[in-house]
């Protein structure tokens, strides 16, 4: 039987809303799904009691051809903070440590945090038009420091897999918090 993904295929991406059409899968992550990630645990509990807001959502479209397994993902991080820490994606390493990824910021502003398991760490300011190649072995998290939704497109192999444990255990080397009305990049208190 022929595989429809062996033929070229286009989907539509809306730069304004981040909508992807068609879209096979939508995942919403709320504060409760990220409860181990924000450093201010009492603020996490308050946010959950006050309605457990959505922090971000992911729209995925998989292109599983007979020879490869590309995924196109759109992530929309809603503006906001838990305590004084800005909304972010959980962040992860790829389970297959030879797998890279492309990230393309299309709306909003913030930072891309990148960290190797050896501890090497980078923070990239992120804004529409920034396209980042994430090489194998670099964990990645996006932080939304703006008042608008931050939208980015990712492209990766489904077989890369996601490894969240190192981030759940230690977080990233820095946290991005609001200080005097401005974003500040500070050492992660969980690593102290
Ligand atoms: C992205 C991420 C997406 C959500 O598609 O999975 O932005 O972030 P978390 O997976 O950290 O919750 C990606 O990097 N895929 O590999
Ligand atoms: Zn990834």
Tab-separated table of C-alpha atoms and ligand atoms in Angstrom:
chain	number	residue	atom	x	y	z
A	1	UNK	CA	0.000	0.000	0.000
A	2	UNK	CA	1.339	3.467	-0.821
A	3	UNK	CA	2.259	5.897	1.938
A	4	UNK	CA	0.613	9.329	1.395
A	5	UNK	CA	3.638	11.007	3.082
A	6	UNK	CA	5.906	9.781	0.277
A	7	UNK	CA	4.275	12.535	-1.800
A	8	UNK	CA	5.053	16.234	-1.158
A	9	UNK	CA	2.526	17.854	1.147
A	10	UNK	CA	1.903	21.411	2.372
A	11	UNK	CA	0.168	22.642	5.494
A	12	UNK	CA	-0.825	26.222	6.339
A	13	UNK	CA	0.693	28.184	9.193
A	14	UNK	CA	-0.927	31.445	10.336
A	15	UNK	CA	1.745	33.936	11.506
A	16	UNK	CA	-0.852	35.951	13.416
A	17	UNK	CA	-2.404	33.159	15.504
A	18	UNK	CA	0.065	30.286	15.102
A	19	UNK	CA	-2.775	28.058	13.874
A	20	UNK	CA	-1.653	25.052	11.853
A	21	UNK	CA	-4.018	23.474	9.385
A	22	UNK	CA	-4.445	20.606	9.206
A	23	UNK	CA	-3.252	19.673	12.687
A	24	UNK	CA	-3.261	16.096	13.970
A	25	UNK	CA	-2.566	16.733	17.632
A	26	UNK	CA	-2.963	19.526	20.187
A	27	UNK	CA	-1.463	19.360	23.694
A	28	UNK	CA	-2.121	21.953	26.413
A	29	UNK	CA	0.295	22.266	29.345
A	30	UNK	CA	-1.027	23.919	32.494
A	31	UNK	CA	0.752	25.128	35.627
A	32	UNK	CA	-0.054	21.741	37.255
A	33	UNK	CA	1.780	19.949	34.418
A	34	UNK	CA	4.849	22.098	35.170
A	35	UNK	CA	4.593	22.066	38.952
A	36	UNK	CA	8.126	20.691	39.398
A	37	UNK	CA	9.604	23.248	37.021
A	38	UNK	CA	8.848	26.694	38.487
A	39	UNK	CA	11.146	27.393	41.428
A	40	UNK	CA	8.522	29.152	43.608
A	41	UNK	CA	6.438	26.193	44.899
A	42	UNK	CA	3.934	28.283	46.960
A	43	UNK	CA	3.265	30.405	43.836
A	44	UNK	CA	2.656	27.183	41.873
A	45	UNK	CA	0.096	26.029	44.478
A	46	UNK	CA	-1.673	29.403	44.419
A	47	UNK	CA	-1.837	29.406	40.597
A	48	UNK	CA	-3.325	25.889	40.584
A	49	UNK	CA	-5.963	26.852	43.188
A	50	UNK	CA	-6.779	30.005	41.231
A	51	UNK	CA	-7.753	28.025	38.094
A	52	UNK	CA	-4.631	26.241	36.873
A	53	UNK	CA	-4.040	28.458	33.811
A	54	UNK	CA	-2.656	27.158	30.531
A	55	UNK	CA	1.028	28.070	30.154
A	56	UNK	CA	1.455	26.909	26.561
A	57	UNK	CA	0.017	24.670	23.884
A	58	UNK	CA	1.642	22.566	21.199
A	59	UNK	CA	0.211	21.818	17.759
A	60	UNK	CA	1.886	18.890	16.006
A	61	UNK	CA	1.713	17.562	12.473
A	62	UNK	CA	3.651	14.372	11.735
A	63	UNK	CA	5.016	13.455	8.311
A	64	UNK	CA	5.788	9.769	8.626
A	65	UNK	CA	6.968	8.692	5.177
A	66	UNK	CA	8.366	5.270	4.444
A	67	UNK	CA	11.931	6.566	4.953
A	68	UNK	CA	11.818	9.277	7.602
A	69	UNK	CA	9.703	10.722	10.398
A	70	UNK	CA	9.660	14.523	10.368
A	71	UNK	CA	7.445	16.448	12.789
A	72	UNK	CA	6.375	20.073	12.451
A	73	UNK	CA	5.390	21.580	15.785
A	74	UNK	CA	3.965	24.980	16.692
A	75	UNK	CA	4.252	26.118	20.312
A	76	UNK	CA	2.280	29.061	21.693
A	77	UNK	CA	3.481	30.257	25.092
A	78	UNK	CA	0.894	32.517	26.720
A	79	UNK	CA	2.134	35.636	28.507
A	80	UNK	CA	2.322	35.446	32.291
A	81	UNK	CA	4.356	34.477	35.335
A	82	UNK	CA	4.239	32.031	38.217
A	83	UNK	CA	5.497	34.070	41.151
A	84	UNK	CA	8.032	36.287	39.405
A	85	UNK	CA	9.188	33.610	36.932
A	86	UNK	CA	8.031	34.026	33.340
A	87	UNK	CA	6.076	31.295	31.548
A	88	UNK	CA	8.272	28.779	29.720
A	89	UNK	CA	8.217	25.406	28.014
A	90	UNK	CA	9.155	22.441	30.227
A	91	UNK	CA	12.341	21.964	28.269
A	92	UNK	CA	13.987	18.665	27.441
A	93	UNK	CA	16.885	16.803	25.908
A	94	UNK	CA	16.280	14.430	23.039
A	95	UNK	CA	16.228	10.781	24.048
A	96	UNK	CA	18.400	9.991	20.993
A	97	UNK	CA	21.489	12.029	21.702
A	98	UNK	CA	22.456	12.357	18.017
A	99	UNK	CA	19.294	14.307	17.136
A	100	UNK	CA	19.223	18.019	16.275
A	101	UNK	CA	16.254	20.361	15.874
A	102	UNK	CA	15.373	23.682	14.192
A	103	UNK	CA	13.448	26.376	16.135
A	104	UNK	CA	11.950	29.417	14.343
A	105	UNK	CA	10.470	32.268	16.412
A	106	UNK	CA	7.565	33.897	14.567
A	107	UNK	CA	5.933	36.093	17.224
A	108	UNK	CA	6.572	37.554	20.677
A	109	UNK	CA	9.831	37.897	22.572
A	110	UNK	CA	11.843	36.088	25.189
A	111	UNK	CA	14.829	33.807	25.527
A	112	UNK	CA	15.948	30.400	24.351
A	113	UNK	CA	17.859	28.570	27.104
A	114	UNK	CA	20.291	25.881	25.929
A	115	UNK	CA	22.237	23.562	28.194
A	116	UNK	CA	24.372	20.469	27.810
A	117	UNK	CA	24.285	17.696	30.407
A	118	UNK	CA	27.953	18.560	31.042
A	119	UNK	CA	26.714	21.976	32.297
A	120	UNK	CA	27.694	24.208	29.349
A	121	UNK	CA	24.965	26.861	29.167
A	122	UNK	CA	23.784	29.538	26.699
A	123	UNK	CA	20.988	32.096	26.682
A	124	UNK	CA	19.880	33.458	23.326
A	125	UNK	CA	17.606	36.519	23.132
A	126	UNK	CA	14.672	35.440	21.013
A	127	UNK	CA	12.414	37.492	18.727
A	128	UNK	CA	10.498	37.033	15.459
A	129	UNK	CA	12.841	35.966	12.691
A	130	UNK	CA	15.355	34.226	14.973
A	131	UNK	CA	15.950	30.725	13.664
A	132	UNK	CA	18.114	28.522	15.859
A	133	UNK	CA	19.746	25.206	15.065
A	134	UNK	CA	19.829	23.167	18.259
A	135	UNK	CA	22.679	20.674	17.851
A	136	UNK	CA	22.536	17.154	19.328
A	137	UNK	CA	23.052	17.048	23.082
A	138	UNK	CA	21.716	20.515	23.929
A	139	UNK	CA	18.627	20.677	26.175
A	140	UNK	CA	16.243	23.463	25.153
A	141	UNK	CA	13.610	25.661	26.819
A	142	UNK	CA	11.848	28.821	25.549
A	143	UNK	CA	10.797	31.610	27.952
A	144	UNK	CA	8.151	34.229	27.093
A	145	UNK	CA	9.049	37.572	28.711
A	146	UNK	CA	6.612	39.666	26.651
A	147	UNK	CA	2.991	40.760	26.984
A	148	UNK	CA	2.067	38.913	23.803
A	149	UNK	CA	1.887	35.187	23.061
A	150	UNK	CA	5.295	33.872	21.979
A	151	UNK	CA	4.933	31.587	18.956
A	152	UNK	CA	7.593	29.350	17.468
A	153	UNK	CA	7.815	26.576	14.917
A	154	UNK	CA	9.958	23.507	15.481
A	155	UNK	CA	11.074	20.781	13.126
A	156	UNK	CA	12.515	17.495	14.370
A	157	UNK	CA	12.439	13.724	13.933
A	158	UNK	CA	9.728	11.911	15.873
A	159	UNK	CA	12.267	9.188	16.699
A	160	UNK	CA	14.419	11.822	18.496
A	161	UNK	CA	12.141	11.345	21.531
A	162	UNK	CA	11.943	13.624	24.580
A	163	UNK	CA	13.905	13.226	27.794
A	164	UNK	CA	12.480	15.467	30.542
A	165	UNK	CA	14.043	13.888	33.658
A	166	UNK	CA	17.245	15.992	33.845
A	167	UNK	CA	15.148	19.175	33.651
A	168	UNK	CA	12.612	17.944	36.220
A	169	UNK	CA	15.477	17.134	38.591
A	170	UNK	CA	17.643	20.245	38.159
A	171	UNK	CA	15.924	22.799	35.940
A	172	UNK	CA	18.209	24.904	33.721
A	173	UNK	CA	21.281	26.784	34.985
A	174	UNK	CA	19.356	30.087	35.017
A	175	UNK	CA	15.807	31.213	35.684
A	176	UNK	CA	14.237	34.205	33.927
A	177	UNK	CA	12.308	36.388	36.360
A	178	UNK	CA	10.752	39.842	36.467
A	179	UNK	CA	12.824	42.252	38.547
A	180	UNK	CA	11.924	45.961	38.755
A	181	UNK	CA	9.576	45.453	35.811
A	182	UNK	CA	12.327	43.989	33.582
A	183	UNK	CA	13.384	40.456	32.702
A	184	UNK	CA	16.454	39.343	34.656
A	185	UNK	CA	18.468	36.153	34.124
A	186	UNK	CA	19.502	34.807	37.526
A	187	UNK	CA	21.201	31.630	38.777
A	188	UNK	CA	18.667	28.850	39.375
A	189	UNK	CA	17.997	28.755	43.149
A	190	UNK	CA	17.365	24.973	42.889
A	191	UNK	CA	21.040	24.525	41.969
A	192	UNK	CA	22.354	26.451	44.976
B	1	LIG	C1	9.222	21.115	20.664
B	1	LIG	C2	8.702	21.040	22.120
B	1	LIG	C3	7.557	22.007	22.411
B	1	LIG	C4	7.082	21.925	23.871
B	1	LIG	O1	8.296	20.674	19.753
B	1	LIG	O2	8.318	19.701	22.397
B	1	LIG	O3	8.001	23.312	22.182
B	1	LIG	O4	8.144	21.924	24.780
B	1	LIG	P1	8.322	20.724	25.822
B	1	LIG	O5	8.354	19.444	25.004
B	1	LIG	O6	9.629	21.012	26.473
B	1	LIG	O7	7.126	20.743	26.731
B	1	LIG	C5	10.501	20.282	20.645
B	1	LIG	O8	11.522	20.753	21.101
B	1	LIG	N1	10.438	19.037	20.178
B	1	LIG	O9	11.526	18.243	20.153
B	2	LIG	ZN1	13.179	19.220	21.174
